[in-house]
Tab-separated table of C-alpha atoms in Angstrom:
chain	number	residue	atom	x	y	z
A	1	UNK	CA	-29.951	3.264	-165.085
A	2	UNK	CA	-30.596	5.075	-161.718
A	3	UNK	CA	-31.843	9.002	-161.986
A	4	UNK	CA	-28.472	10.245	-160.524
A	5	UNK	CA	-26.494	8.105	-162.972
A	6	UNK	CA	-28.496	9.397	-165.847
A	7	UNK	CA	-27.749	13.100	-164.783
A	8	UNK	CA	-24.271	12.595	-164.682
A	9	UNK	CA	-24.406	10.893	-168.141
A	10	UNK	CA	-26.349	13.998	-169.582
A	11	UNK	CA	-23.953	16.275	-168.117
A	12	UNK	CA	-21.032	14.725	-169.747
A	13	UNK	CA	-22.318	17.079	-172.549
A	14	UNK	CA	-21.672	21.089	-172.299
A	15	UNK	CA	-24.343	23.287	-171.043
A	16	UNK	CA	-25.076	24.514	-174.585
A	17	UNK	CA	-25.045	20.802	-176.032
A	18	UNK	CA	-27.340	19.966	-173.536
A	19	UNK	CA	-29.842	22.832	-174.272
A	20	UNK	CA	-29.400	22.356	-178.129
A	21	UNK	CA	-30.478	18.502	-177.593
A	22	UNK	CA	-33.107	18.966	-175.412
A	23	UNK	CA	-34.553	21.609	-178.002
A	24	UNK	CA	-34.160	19.434	-180.878
A	25	UNK	CA	-35.443	16.704	-179.018
A	26	UNK	CA	-38.719	18.392	-178.389
A	27	UNK	CA	-38.773	19.522	-181.554
A	28	UNK	CA	-38.253	16.327	-183.225
A	29	UNK	CA	-40.271	13.954	-180.515
A	30	UNK	CA	-43.166	16.546	-179.210
A	31	UNK	CA	-43.889	18.856	-182.062
A	32	UNK	CA	-43.449	15.937	-185.027
A	33	UNK	CA	-40.911	18.476	-187.067
A	34	UNK	CA	-38.841	16.658	-189.304
A	35	UNK	CA	-35.039	16.613	-189.187
A	36	UNK	CA	-34.705	18.735	-192.210
A	37	UNK	CA	-36.897	21.197	-190.700
A	38	UNK	CA	-34.851	21.334	-187.392
A	39	UNK	CA	-31.732	21.623	-189.404
A	40	UNK	CA	-33.051	24.831	-191.306
A	41	UNK	CA	-34.035	26.077	-187.873
A	42	UNK	CA	-30.624	25.585	-186.228
A	43	UNK	CA	-28.488	26.326	-188.711
A	44	UNK	CA	-27.217	23.060	-189.011
A	45	UNK	CA	-27.195	19.968	-191.624
A	46	UNK	CA	-29.827	17.151	-191.137
A	47	UNK	CA	-26.766	14.867	-190.058
A	48	UNK	CA	-25.998	16.797	-187.307
A	49	UNK	CA	-29.676	16.842	-186.035
A	50	UNK	CA	-29.326	12.714	-186.537
A	51	UNK	CA	-26.337	12.697	-184.368
A	52	UNK	CA	-27.623	15.055	-181.801
A	53	UNK	CA	-30.695	13.281	-181.300
A	54	UNK	CA	-28.545	9.647	-181.331
A	55	UNK	CA	-26.594	11.273	-178.660
A	56	UNK	CA	-29.644	12.630	-176.784
A	57	UNK	CA	-31.064	9.082	-176.773
A	58	UNK	CA	-27.835	7.496	-175.469
A	59	UNK	CA	-27.034	9.813	-172.887
A	60	UNK	CA	-30.386	9.290	-171.378
A	61	UNK	CA	-31.466	13.018	-171.952
A	62	UNK	CA	-34.457	11.330	-173.836
A	63	UNK	CA	-36.199	8.353	-173.099
A	64	UNK	CA	-38.960	6.505	-175.032
A	65	UNK	CA	-41.306	4.251	-173.484
A	66	UNK	CA	-43.654	2.165	-175.629
A	67	UNK	CA	-46.979	1.480	-173.896
A	68	UNK	CA	-50.225	-0.454	-174.980
A	69	UNK	CA	-53.129	-0.817	-173.082
A	70	UNK	CA	-52.792	-3.289	-170.159
A	71	UNK	CA	-55.205	-6.267	-172.185
A	72	UNK	CA	-53.139	-6.097	-175.608
A	73	UNK	CA	-49.913	-8.028	-175.874
A	74	UNK	CA	-47.857	-6.278	-178.188
A	75	UNK	CA	-44.765	-8.712	-178.319
A	76	UNK	CA	-47.031	-11.517	-179.005
A	77	UNK	CA	-48.998	-9.425	-181.698
A	78	UNK	CA	-45.984	-8.880	-183.765
A	79	UNK	CA	-44.373	-12.253	-183.423
A	80	UNK	CA	-47.726	-13.706	-184.390
A	81	UNK	CA	-48.047	-11.605	-187.250
A	82	UNK	CA	-44.415	-12.321	-188.462
A	83	UNK	CA	-44.859	-16.134	-187.853
A	84	UNK	CA	-47.971	-16.496	-189.938
A	85	UNK	CA	-47.555	-13.667	-192.749
A	86	UNK	CA	-50.502	-11.751	-191.800
A	87	UNK	CA	-51.248	-8.022	-192.260
A	88	UNK	CA	-52.298	-7.518	-188.691
A	89	UNK	CA	-52.338	-9.767	-185.676
A	90	UNK	CA	-53.720	-8.760	-182.229
A	91	UNK	CA	-53.507	-10.443	-179.122
A	92	UNK	CA	-55.390	-10.075	-176.411
A	93	UNK	CA	-54.385	-11.076	-172.572
A	94	UNK	CA	-55.900	-14.623	-171.560
A	95	UNK	CA	-57.066	-14.993	-167.901
A	96	UNK	CA	-53.576	-15.733	-165.952
A	97	UNK	CA	-55.074	-19.402	-164.888
A	98	UNK	CA	-56.723	-20.331	-168.603
A	99	UNK	CA	-56.825	-23.848	-169.083
A	100	UNK	CA	-57.755	-25.962	-172.443
A	101	UNK	CA	-61.229	-26.418	-171.029
A	102	UNK	CA	-61.743	-22.568	-170.402
A	103	UNK	CA	-63.447	-20.603	-173.112
A	104	UNK	CA	-62.140	-16.832	-173.982
A	105	UNK	CA	-63.910	-14.035	-173.291
A	106	UNK	CA	-65.719	-13.501	-176.392
A	107	UNK	CA	-66.826	-9.739	-175.212
A	108	UNK	CA	-63.325	-8.894	-174.683
A	109	UNK	CA	-62.246	-10.253	-178.148
A	110	UNK	CA	-65.313	-8.645	-179.600
A	111	UNK	CA	-64.455	-5.316	-178.203
A	112	UNK	CA	-60.688	-5.384	-179.403
A	113	UNK	CA	-62.140	-6.837	-182.689
A	114	UNK	CA	-64.439	-3.707	-183.353
A	115	UNK	CA	-62.040	-0.998	-182.314
A	116	UNK	CA	-59.632	-3.207	-185.058
A	117	UNK	CA	-62.697	-2.964	-187.787
A	118	UNK	CA	-62.604	0.802	-186.973
A	119	UNK	CA	-59.217	1.045	-188.056
A	120	UNK	CA	-59.493	-1.263	-191.157
A	121	UNK	CA	-62.890	-0.284	-192.696
A	122	UNK	CA	-62.959	3.088	-194.673
A	123	UNK	CA	-65.587	5.235	-196.001
A	124	UNK	CA	-67.570	3.385	-198.981
A	125	UNK	CA	-66.373	0.340	-198.141
A	126	UNK	CA	-68.572	-3.022	-198.086
A	127	UNK	CA	-68.268	-4.949	-194.838
A	128	UNK	CA	-69.120	-8.838	-194.674
A	129	UNK	CA	-70.136	-10.046	-191.407
A	130	UNK	CA	-70.228	-14.252	-191.563
A	131	UNK	CA	-72.241	-16.162	-188.319
A	132	UNK	CA	-70.152	-16.698	-185.311
A	133	UNK	CA	-70.379	-15.766	-181.241
A	134	UNK	CA	-67.101	-13.898	-182.145
A	135	UNK	CA	-68.435	-11.874	-184.688
A	136	UNK	CA	-72.222	-10.872	-182.922
A	137	UNK	CA	-70.066	-9.686	-179.677
A	138	UNK	CA	-67.649	-7.890	-182.253
A	139	UNK	CA	-70.989	-6.176	-183.785
A	140	UNK	CA	-72.268	-5.442	-179.984
A	141	UNK	CA	-69.084	-3.525	-179.123
A	142	UNK	CA	-69.009	-1.201	-182.329
A	143	UNK	CA	-69.144	2.671	-181.245
A	144	UNK	CA	-67.549	3.713	-184.491
A	145	UNK	CA	-67.564	2.865	-188.024
A	146	UNK	CA	-67.088	4.702	-191.201
A	147	UNK	CA	-70.013	4.713	-193.716
A	148	UNK	CA	-69.885	1.630	-195.248
A	149	UNK	CA	-72.769	-1.071	-196.665
A	150	UNK	CA	-72.703	-4.229	-194.276
A	151	UNK	CA	-73.803	-7.401	-195.723
A	152	UNK	CA	-74.049	-10.813	-194.090
A	153	UNK	CA	-71.892	-13.476	-195.358
A	154	UNK	CA	-73.466	-16.763	-193.938
A	155	UNK	CA	-76.944	-17.826	-192.745
A	156	UNK	CA	-77.731	-18.219	-189.129
A	157	UNK	CA	-77.160	-20.963	-187.147
A	158	UNK	CA	-81.148	-21.210	-186.040
A	159	UNK	CA	-83.596	-19.013	-188.177
A	160	UNK	CA	-85.613	-18.831	-184.780
A	161	UNK	CA	-82.589	-16.736	-183.203
A	162	UNK	CA	-81.680	-14.440	-186.411
A	163	UNK	CA	-82.894	-11.310	-184.395
A	164	UNK	CA	-80.678	-12.066	-181.760
A	165	UNK	CA	-77.637	-13.189	-184.243
A	166	UNK	CA	-76.306	-12.859	-187.399
A	167	UNK	CA	-79.091	-10.718	-188.631
A	168	UNK	CA	-79.025	-8.678	-185.515
A	169	UNK	CA	-74.986	-7.880	-185.888
A	170	UNK	CA	-75.395	-6.645	-189.374
A	171	UNK	CA	-78.102	-4.084	-188.333
A	172	UNK	CA	-75.845	-3.133	-185.648
A	173	UNK	CA	-72.826	-2.358	-187.847
A	174	UNK	CA	-74.966	-0.667	-190.365
A	175	UNK	CA	-76.349	1.505	-187.853
A	176	UNK	CA	-73.302	2.841	-186.321
A	177	UNK	CA	-71.986	3.204	-189.724
A	178	UNK	CA	-74.967	4.794	-191.131
A	179	UNK	CA	-75.061	2.623	-194.201
A	180	UNK	CA	-77.152	0.046	-195.687
A	181	UNK	CA	-77.754	-3.431	-194.146
A	182	UNK	CA	-78.110	-6.607	-196.305
A	183	UNK	CA	-79.249	-9.393	-193.668
A	184	UNK	CA	-80.095	-12.893	-194.760
A	185	UNK	CA	-82.999	-14.498	-193.297
A	186	UNK	CA	-82.122	-18.105	-193.956
A	187	UNK	CA	-80.115	-20.939	-191.694
A	188	UNK	CA	-76.822	-21.660	-192.465
A	189	UNK	CA	-77.388	-25.366	-193.340
A	190	UNK	CA	-80.334	-27.128	-195.157
A	191	UNK	CA	-81.260	-30.729	-195.500
A	192	UNK	CA	-80.125	-30.734	-199.422
A	193	UNK	CA	-78.599	-28.842	-202.125
A	194	UNK	CA	-81.594	-28.475	-204.017
A	195	UNK	CA	-83.489	-26.514	-201.132
A	196	UNK	CA	-80.048	-24.470	-200.463
A	197	UNK	CA	-80.288	-23.172	-203.945
A	198	UNK	CA	-83.811	-22.481	-203.721
A	199	UNK	CA	-83.502	-20.154	-201.093
A	200	UNK	CA	-80.436	-18.704	-202.862
A	201	UNK	CA	-82.424	-17.577	-205.905
A	202	UNK	CA	-84.882	-15.667	-203.475
A	203	UNK	CA	-84.925	-11.890	-203.920
A	204	UNK	CA	-83.362	-10.748	-200.418
A	205	UNK	CA	-80.567	-13.520	-200.138
A	206	UNK	CA	-79.808	-13.203	-204.015
A	207	UNK	CA	-79.513	-9.478	-203.376
A	208	UNK	CA	-77.121	-10.058	-200.309
A	209	UNK	CA	-74.908	-12.431	-202.486
A	210	UNK	CA	-74.654	-9.732	-205.485
A	211	UNK	CA	-72.703	-7.817	-202.716
A	212	UNK	CA	-70.059	-10.757	-202.084
A	213	UNK	CA	-67.924	-9.833	-204.868
A	214	UNK	CA	-67.946	-6.251	-203.514
A	215	UNK	CA	-67.109	-7.097	-199.745
A	216	UNK	CA	-63.510	-5.556	-199.055
A	217	UNK	CA	-63.365	-6.167	-195.127
A	218	UNK	CA	-64.665	-9.102	-193.737
A	219	UNK	CA	-64.670	-10.488	-189.953
A	220	UNK	CA	-65.413	-14.256	-189.547
A	221	UNK	CA	-65.262	-16.850	-186.818
A	222	UNK	CA	-63.564	-20.190	-186.423
A	223	UNK	CA	-64.483	-23.332	-185.007
A	224	UNK	CA	-62.691	-26.719	-184.180
A	225	UNK	CA	-64.686	-30.135	-184.854
A	226	UNK	CA	-66.042	-30.697	-181.535
A	227	UNK	CA	-69.452	-30.050	-180.118
A	228	UNK	CA	-70.192	-26.599	-179.104
A	229	UNK	CA	-67.190	-25.220	-180.570
A	230	UNK	CA	-68.382	-25.865	-184.208
A	231	UNK	CA	-71.956	-24.363	-184.961
A	232	UNK	CA	-72.027	-26.730	-188.450
A	233	UNK	CA	-70.466	-29.427	-186.266
A	234	UNK	CA	-73.672	-29.310	-184.025
A	235	UNK	CA	-76.103	-28.949	-186.766
A	236	UNK	CA	-75.334	-32.480	-188.526
A	237	UNK	CA	-76.394	-35.978	-187.903
A	238	UNK	CA	-74.168	-38.377	-185.833
A	239	UNK	CA	-73.573	-40.143	-189.391
A	240	UNK	CA	-72.687	-37.033	-190.991
A	241	UNK	CA	-70.218	-35.896	-188.383
A	242	UNK	CA	-68.487	-39.121	-188.360
A	243	UNK	CA	-68.119	-38.853	-192.139
A	244	UNK	CA	-66.450	-35.753	-192.418
A	245	UNK	CA	-64.176	-36.579	-189.231
A	246	UNK	CA	-63.223	-39.357	-191.572
A	247	UNK	CA	-62.031	-36.945	-193.830
A	248	UNK	CA	-59.509	-35.421	-191.397
A	249	UNK	CA	-61.849	-32.286	-190.796
A	250	UNK	CA	-59.757	-29.851	-188.089
A	251	UNK	CA	-61.791	-26.663	-188.668
A	252	UNK	CA	-64.472	-24.936	-189.516
A	253	UNK	CA	-64.904	-21.122	-191.086
A	254	UNK	CA	-68.347	-20.276	-192.646
A	255	UNK	CA	-69.437	-23.498	-193.243
A	256	UNK	CA	-66.394	-24.345	-194.897
A	257	UNK	CA	-64.144	-27.568	-193.251
A	258	UNK	CA	-60.377	-27.852	-193.423
A	259	UNK	CA	-57.932	-30.590	-192.805
A	260	UNK	CA	-54.878	-30.092	-190.045
A	261	UNK	CA	-52.863	-28.498	-193.184
A	262	UNK	CA	-55.148	-25.722	-194.178
A	263	UNK	CA	-56.619	-28.082	-197.232
A	264	UNK	CA	-60.277	-27.351	-197.993
A	265	UNK	CA	-62.295	-30.765	-197.466
A	266	UNK	CA	-65.938	-31.872	-197.602
A	267	UNK	CA	-66.426	-29.677	-200.152
A	268	UNK	CA	-69.848	-31.336	-200.865
A	269	UNK	CA	-71.167	-29.594	-197.438
A	270	UNK	CA	-70.963	-26.312	-199.061
A	271	UNK	CA	-73.528	-27.218	-201.619
A	272	UNK	CA	-76.181	-27.435	-198.783
A	273	UNK	CA	-75.114	-24.113	-197.351
A	274	UNK	CA	-76.066	-20.624	-197.656
A	275	UNK	CA	-72.494	-18.815	-197.052
A	276	UNK	CA	-70.149	-16.988	-199.149
A	277	UNK	CA	-67.914	-19.188	-201.379
A	278	UNK	CA	-64.535	-19.903	-200.626
A	279	UNK	CA	-63.011	-18.364	-203.870
A	280	UNK	CA	-65.019	-15.400	-203.030
A	281	UNK	CA	-63.766	-15.197	-199.689
A	282	UNK	CA	-60.089	-15.602	-200.925
A	283	UNK	CA	-60.772	-12.349	-202.884
A	284	UNK	CA	-61.632	-10.166	-200.301
A	285	UNK	CA	-58.902	-7.931	-199.402
A	286	UNK	CA	-58.827	-7.859	-195.762
A	287	UNK	CA	-60.536	-11.101	-193.845
A	288	UNK	CA	-60.540	-10.251	-190.041
A	289	UNK	CA	-60.866	-13.933	-187.933
A	290	UNK	CA	-61.880	-13.421	-184.418
A	291	UNK	CA	-60.958	-16.543	-182.542
A	292	UNK	CA	-59.703	-17.537	-178.926
A	293	UNK	CA	-59.305	-20.164	-176.625
A	294	UNK	CA	-57.062	-23.247	-176.336
A	295	UNK	CA	-59.922	-25.766	-177.592
A	296	UNK	CA	-59.849	-23.863	-180.834
A	297	UNK	CA	-55.875	-23.365	-181.199
A	298	UNK	CA	-55.316	-25.993	-183.497
A	299	UNK	CA	-57.936	-25.021	-185.485
A	300	UNK	CA	-56.956	-21.587	-185.813
A	301	UNK	CA	-53.906	-23.058	-186.548
A	302	UNK	CA	-55.200	-24.849	-189.784
A	303	UNK	CA	-57.248	-21.942	-191.165
A	304	UNK	CA	-54.295	-19.776	-190.909
A	305	UNK	CA	-52.650	-22.425	-193.142
A	306	UNK	CA	-55.301	-22.091	-195.744
A	307	UNK	CA	-54.639	-18.469	-196.554
A	308	UNK	CA	-58.023	-17.348	-196.556
A	309	UNK	CA	-57.352	-14.820	-193.257
A	310	UNK	CA	-55.313	-11.929	-193.630
A	311	UNK	CA	-55.802	-10.827	-189.811
A	312	UNK	CA	-56.183	-12.244	-186.349
A	313	UNK	CA	-57.693	-11.360	-183.202
A	314	UNK	CA	-56.847	-14.040	-180.630
A	315	UNK	CA	-55.565	-14.572	-176.839
A	316	UNK	CA	-52.170	-15.094	-175.450
A	317	UNK	CA	-52.978	-18.817	-174.664
A	318	UNK	CA	-53.738	-19.429	-178.448
A	319	UNK	CA	-50.458	-17.082	-179.606
A	320	UNK	CA	-48.416	-19.374	-177.588
A	321	UNK	CA	-49.707	-22.426	-178.731
A	322	UNK	CA	-49.392	-21.132	-182.292
A	323	UNK	CA	-45.940	-19.587	-181.993
A	324	UNK	CA	-44.250	-22.929	-180.397
A	325	UNK	CA	-46.137	-25.634	-182.768
A	326	UNK	CA	-43.988	-26.975	-185.532
A	327	UNK	CA	-43.220	-24.775	-188.588
A	328	UNK	CA	-46.706	-23.538	-189.780
A	329	UNK	CA	-46.524	-25.064	-193.306
A	330	UNK	CA	-47.935	-21.515	-194.612
A	331	UNK	CA	-49.813	-21.619	-197.891
A	332	UNK	CA	-48.972	-18.443	-200.300
A	333	UNK	CA	-50.710	-15.816	-198.552
A	334	UNK	CA	-49.928	-12.769	-200.275
A	335	UNK	CA	-51.528	-13.569	-203.449
A	336	UNK	CA	-54.008	-15.940	-201.528
A	337	UNK	CA	-53.645	-18.539	-203.883
A	338	UNK	CA	-56.194	-21.520	-203.796
A	339	UNK	CA	-53.969	-24.274	-201.484
A	340	UNK	CA	-55.644	-26.784	-203.323
A	341	UNK	CA	-54.058	-25.912	-206.239
A	342	UNK	CA	-50.580	-26.013	-204.913
C-alpha cells in the first residue's frame, strides 16, 4: 500500500478516532501496557481496546515489521523447529554459491551458537561441551554466560592438541561464566576397552564423569561417516571403518554411531571411548547440536531422528535439505525415549 493510499485509509476514521487509536497503539506497542490498563485509562472496555488496535492495524495506522539480523533465516528456523519437533532451531545464512563440497563457516555457526547458549544457560547450571570443531569455535565466540560449571563430555581427538581443542573450550567457557572447569585430559578413542576403563577410573576423569548426570545444557557436534567429517572415522583403521560401514553407519555424535533412521549401531565402539554415555546424554534437558554444510546434511537428519538432540544450529543449505527430504520418521522426542526400545 502506498503512503498516499495508507493515509486515505486511516483518514476514513474520524479525527477523534484517529487520535484515540494512535494513543492506544502507542500505549500498547511502544509502552508495553496491557489492554486492561489501556481500557482503565481511557474509560472503555478491554474489548473496545482490542477492536481499536485491530482497526489500527487493518487501516495501516500501525505497521508491524519483524526484523532479525541478516545472517539469520527466521522462516527456515521456524519450519525446521516444527518439522523435527525441536525446542530451538537457528538457521544461519549459507554462502549464496554453496555446493555439496563447500564446508560451512564454523566461526559463523559458532558465534550464533554462543549467543544461543547465552540464552539457554542459567546461573547454577552445568554446561557440557563435547569434542567438535563447531563446539570449539562456539566456545571461542562466547562473550557472556551466566555463572555455571563447565564439564567436558568427551575425550579429545588428539591428546597432543588438547590445549587448543576441547580442553581449551571448557576453560574458555568457564572463564567467561566465572564458574568451575572440569576438563578431560585423555584421547576420545582408546585401543581397547580395558585401557578406556582404566582411564575412566583416574581421578580427574572420574571427577568429570561424576558431573555427567548433573549437566543441564550440552553442546555437541555431528559428523557424517566419511574422511575429514567425522573425527571417529579418522581415528579408526581401514578395517574398522569397513566393519562399521557394513553396519550402516550414517552419522556420528560424541563417538556414538547412528544409521540413517537414527538407530544406534556399533555399540562396541563406545566401550573403547572416553565419552558421555547415550543414556546420560538422553537425560540432559537441553542438547544443542552445532553442525552445517551439505556434506553433513543427511547425517544431521539421522541424529535428529535419534531423539537425542533438542535444539539445532545449522545453515540454510542443510535446512533446505532437511525440509525437503522424505518424512522425518522421528522417534519420540518429548520424553526422549530410547529409539532402540521402540
